[in-house]
Structure formats: structure tokens, C-alpha cells
């Protein structure tokens, strides 16, 4: 089955697994290539790996907490934020430090107390000051592994990475080694992630340079999916109540610049601080917002000119200064203004407020995009990683019976229709095609915008019979090939129509 069909029918994973298994007997049991192939086979059976990357203080750990819905990643600038940290599903909370030689040590987790009996705004910290390694001798920490009983980690392993522009070159290189393959010709391990969420506070040369390095390998040896997030989006509008509207304009500009070059498939604004605070909203915090909503509008507006001013003890507000400082650290000025406004408009309980704040943070939109572009395409993304690894291993160790597999591996890697779908989905978020609304809806659906299952792509019921599916797919092929040949269609429109036609062909 070709890669373009697999992008639709999710059939490439068994093919990748078969090729990895076929290559294994060509190498001695305890050799390095055999170990790499074993890792590759295991990776196909593990959850999808999604890395969070971006410059220092881009908000990666805060966004991770928001996506998981729990306080599991330290957000203050400690030593642990300078390391690659893997977050996996576990039966009980556990943090382990790993050394390059495989040694391990348990890490003590501490929680910082906050105001009025609430947890601290920075949540927990990982104490690396007194590690007890296997064997006793001190070692340098290579990475951290966090196991946590969170449902969001059932199908996805999230990798939190150090800033790509850290003052320490070695710290920045940890992220590069994880996400960008070594092209030295050795059988180095493939990139540690199947997909990347890249956080942007602004679009500068460092961001573009890193994404270009990832993009130079995408479709061959790098992660197949890249989504951009305008993080800390509420700061773009200086915490105003309409801050997310300004952030959407910025995200649209970033999207236009990045998607035209193929560096990102989508760019989405998210107020990560608000999203995390909403996911973990406490009743005591709701009560404080309710009290603030009853305060005179002029006094509250003047107090919210800055976070320092809001926490001043001499202000006549019905919430203690320590609790106000806690709210500013947890929700930001944008979150406080939004919460107070919602309560004044009629929100009457903490659950409803949490739902409204989450919606306004942009997190729901990000989750939807992650589901459609990553989770529903997990087999394709993981198979791409496995085939990449297989290509590198076979190329670095020629002269075995496994050489016969290389042409098939490279054929699968060369046809990246699934990636073309991802890129088009991203562009359709910001660029409008000159097509009727119904056709735009159908095109978006055909390329997987509503899900990758055949009936979802064709807009049919889940129990539609194969004959109906085939007939609808054939009709879609004819329709979208005709659209692509229209003499007035511009290049972008023609390419989009051809992509939809190829997706329909894959269904057949």
C-alpha cells in the first residue's frame, strides 16, 4: 500500500512493522544495528511522541500542564527546565533521572505553598540536589522521565524540551539532538519525536532558523508534523479583554509566513497561563473573582493597570493582597479581567467559569487541531519515524541481506501525500479558496479536516456500506480533478483540488 493511500487508510504502520521485522535477522543479536531495530519495533507499539519546543520562556511547561489538565511540569526557571523531560502515563506519580549509561535515580518532588492555603502559582519543583544513583557514583543527568496517572497521556507521550536559544549552547543542543537527526552518515537514533508543537512569542530569526532545520529534514528524516502556537497570547494585547483578538491577527500573520514555506501546518494563538489556570480552577479562586466582580468598576480597572499595582495592600478591594498576588500569578491580568467580566455577565459557578475561560484561552482549538492533525494520524506519523530509522540503519550498515528492503523503504518515504494534507489543512485556516462554501466544506472534509476515517472524509454515516463509500469516493475523484483543470483556477486552488482528488483515490 502506498504512503498516499496510507495517509487515508492508516495502513502504513503494518507495512513499516513488516519491513523492520524483515531487516532484523540480517544483523547479529547484540550488535548496535540490531538494538536500534529493536527500539524501532518497540516505538511502533508505543504512544505517539509529541515534543514541545521553542525559545526560552516561551511557555512550554505551562502549555504542557494545560494540555494534561494537571500540575505536573515545573514552570519556574530551575535546573530541571534545562533538561529534556519525558511525560508518560503511569499508575502513580514518579519522577526519574536518567544518565547516559542507563543509570537512574529517583527525584524528589516538592510543591510550593501559596496564599490562603492554595498551592503555589509555580506548582511543583523537581529537586535534583541529592540524587542517589544506582551504583553510588554521581553522574550527570541526561534526561528526566515523569510517569503520571493522567488520561491525556494514554495515547500521547509529551516531551518538554529546553529553550532553543538558551545562553548555554549545550542546553540548546539537547533540543536539537532530540528533534533534528544527525546527518553524519552514522546509524544514530532517529529524532525522538514523531511531531512537534513549536511555541512562538514572536517570529524572529532564531525561530525561523530552527524551523528551517526541522523543515530541511521533514518528509525524509525529521518529524512529519509541525504545529505552531503563538504562546502567551494574552501578552500580545497587554492583558486587555480583547487580547486574544490581537493574538489571532498575529497568529494569522505568522501562519501566512510559515505555512507558505512549509515550516508549520497550522499556527494557533493560546493563552497558556489562562488555559492551565482554568483547567485547575479552585473554588476559593472563584470566590475571589466573585468578590472582585462586586467591586466598583472604576476601582478595579485602576487596580488592574499592572500586576504589582493589583497586589498593593493599600487598595480598597474586597480580596486580601496575598490572594490578589496569587490570582495575578496564576491567571494574569487578562485572565482576571475575563473572569470578572464573565461573572458580571451571569456565570454563577466555578465549573461554568472554568469552561468559559478554557474556551477563551484558545486551548480547545489547539486540542482540536492536535487531534485531527496528530492523534488521528498517529499510525502515519509513527510509521514515518520507524521507516526513517530503518533507512538510516540500513544505509549505515550496507552489505547485508537487508539491502533489498531499501528501495521499498524509500518509496514509502518519498510519497508524502499525508504531509500534503496536513499542509493544506493549515493553509485553509488562513487562506480562502475561490470556491463555493459547500465545496470548501467538502474539500476540508476530504483531506481529513473532520477526521481520517473514510465515512468522515466522505460525509457519510458510520455504517455506510463499502459500495456506497466507493461510489462517493469515485464521484469525488471526478469532481475534484475537474475542478483542478478549470482554466480560471490559480495554482494554489488547482493544487488544493488535486490534493483532495488524491485523498479520494486513496479511499478507493
PDB file of C-alpha atoms in Angstrom, residues 8 55 75 86 88 97 104 167 178 237 255 277 297 301 357 407 431 456 497:
ATOM      1  CA  UNK A   8      -6.058   7.967   4.224  1.00  0.00           C
ATOM      2  CA  UNK A  55      12.747  29.623  22.781  1.00  0.00           C
ATOM      3  CA  UNK A  75       7.195  26.200  35.369  1.00  0.00           C
ATOM      4  CA  UNK A  86       9.533  12.826  29.004  1.00  0.00           C
ATOM      5  CA  UNK A  88       4.302   9.279  30.145  1.00  0.00           C
ATOM      6  CA  UNK A  97      16.582  10.980  36.451  1.00  0.00           C
ATOM      7  CA  UNK A 104      18.788   6.016  37.186  1.00  0.00           C
ATOM      8  CA  UNK A 167      22.598  31.162  26.705  1.00  0.00           C
ATOM      9  CA  UNK A 178      16.197  15.225  20.078  1.00  0.00           C
ATOM     10  CA  UNK A 237      -2.707  42.608  23.759  1.00  0.00           C
ATOM     11  CA  UNK A 255       0.751  31.385   9.752  1.00  0.00           C
ATOM     12  CA  UNK A 277      -5.394  28.076  35.458  1.00  0.00           C
ATOM     13  CA  UNK A 297     -15.708  49.085  38.135  1.00  0.00           C
ATOM     14  CA  UNK A 301      -9.979  48.984  36.391  1.00  0.00           C
ATOM     15  CA  UNK A 357     -12.075  30.545  30.443  1.00  0.00           C
ATOM     16  CA  UNK A 407      14.054   0.618  -2.319  1.00  0.00           C
ATOM     17  CA  UNK A 431      -6.152  31.416   3.062  1.00  0.00           C
ATOM     18  CA  UNK A 456     -15.941  11.143   7.863  1.00  0.00           C
ATOM     19  CA  UNK A 497      -8.174  20.347  -5.701  1.00  0.00           C
TER      20      UNK A 497
END
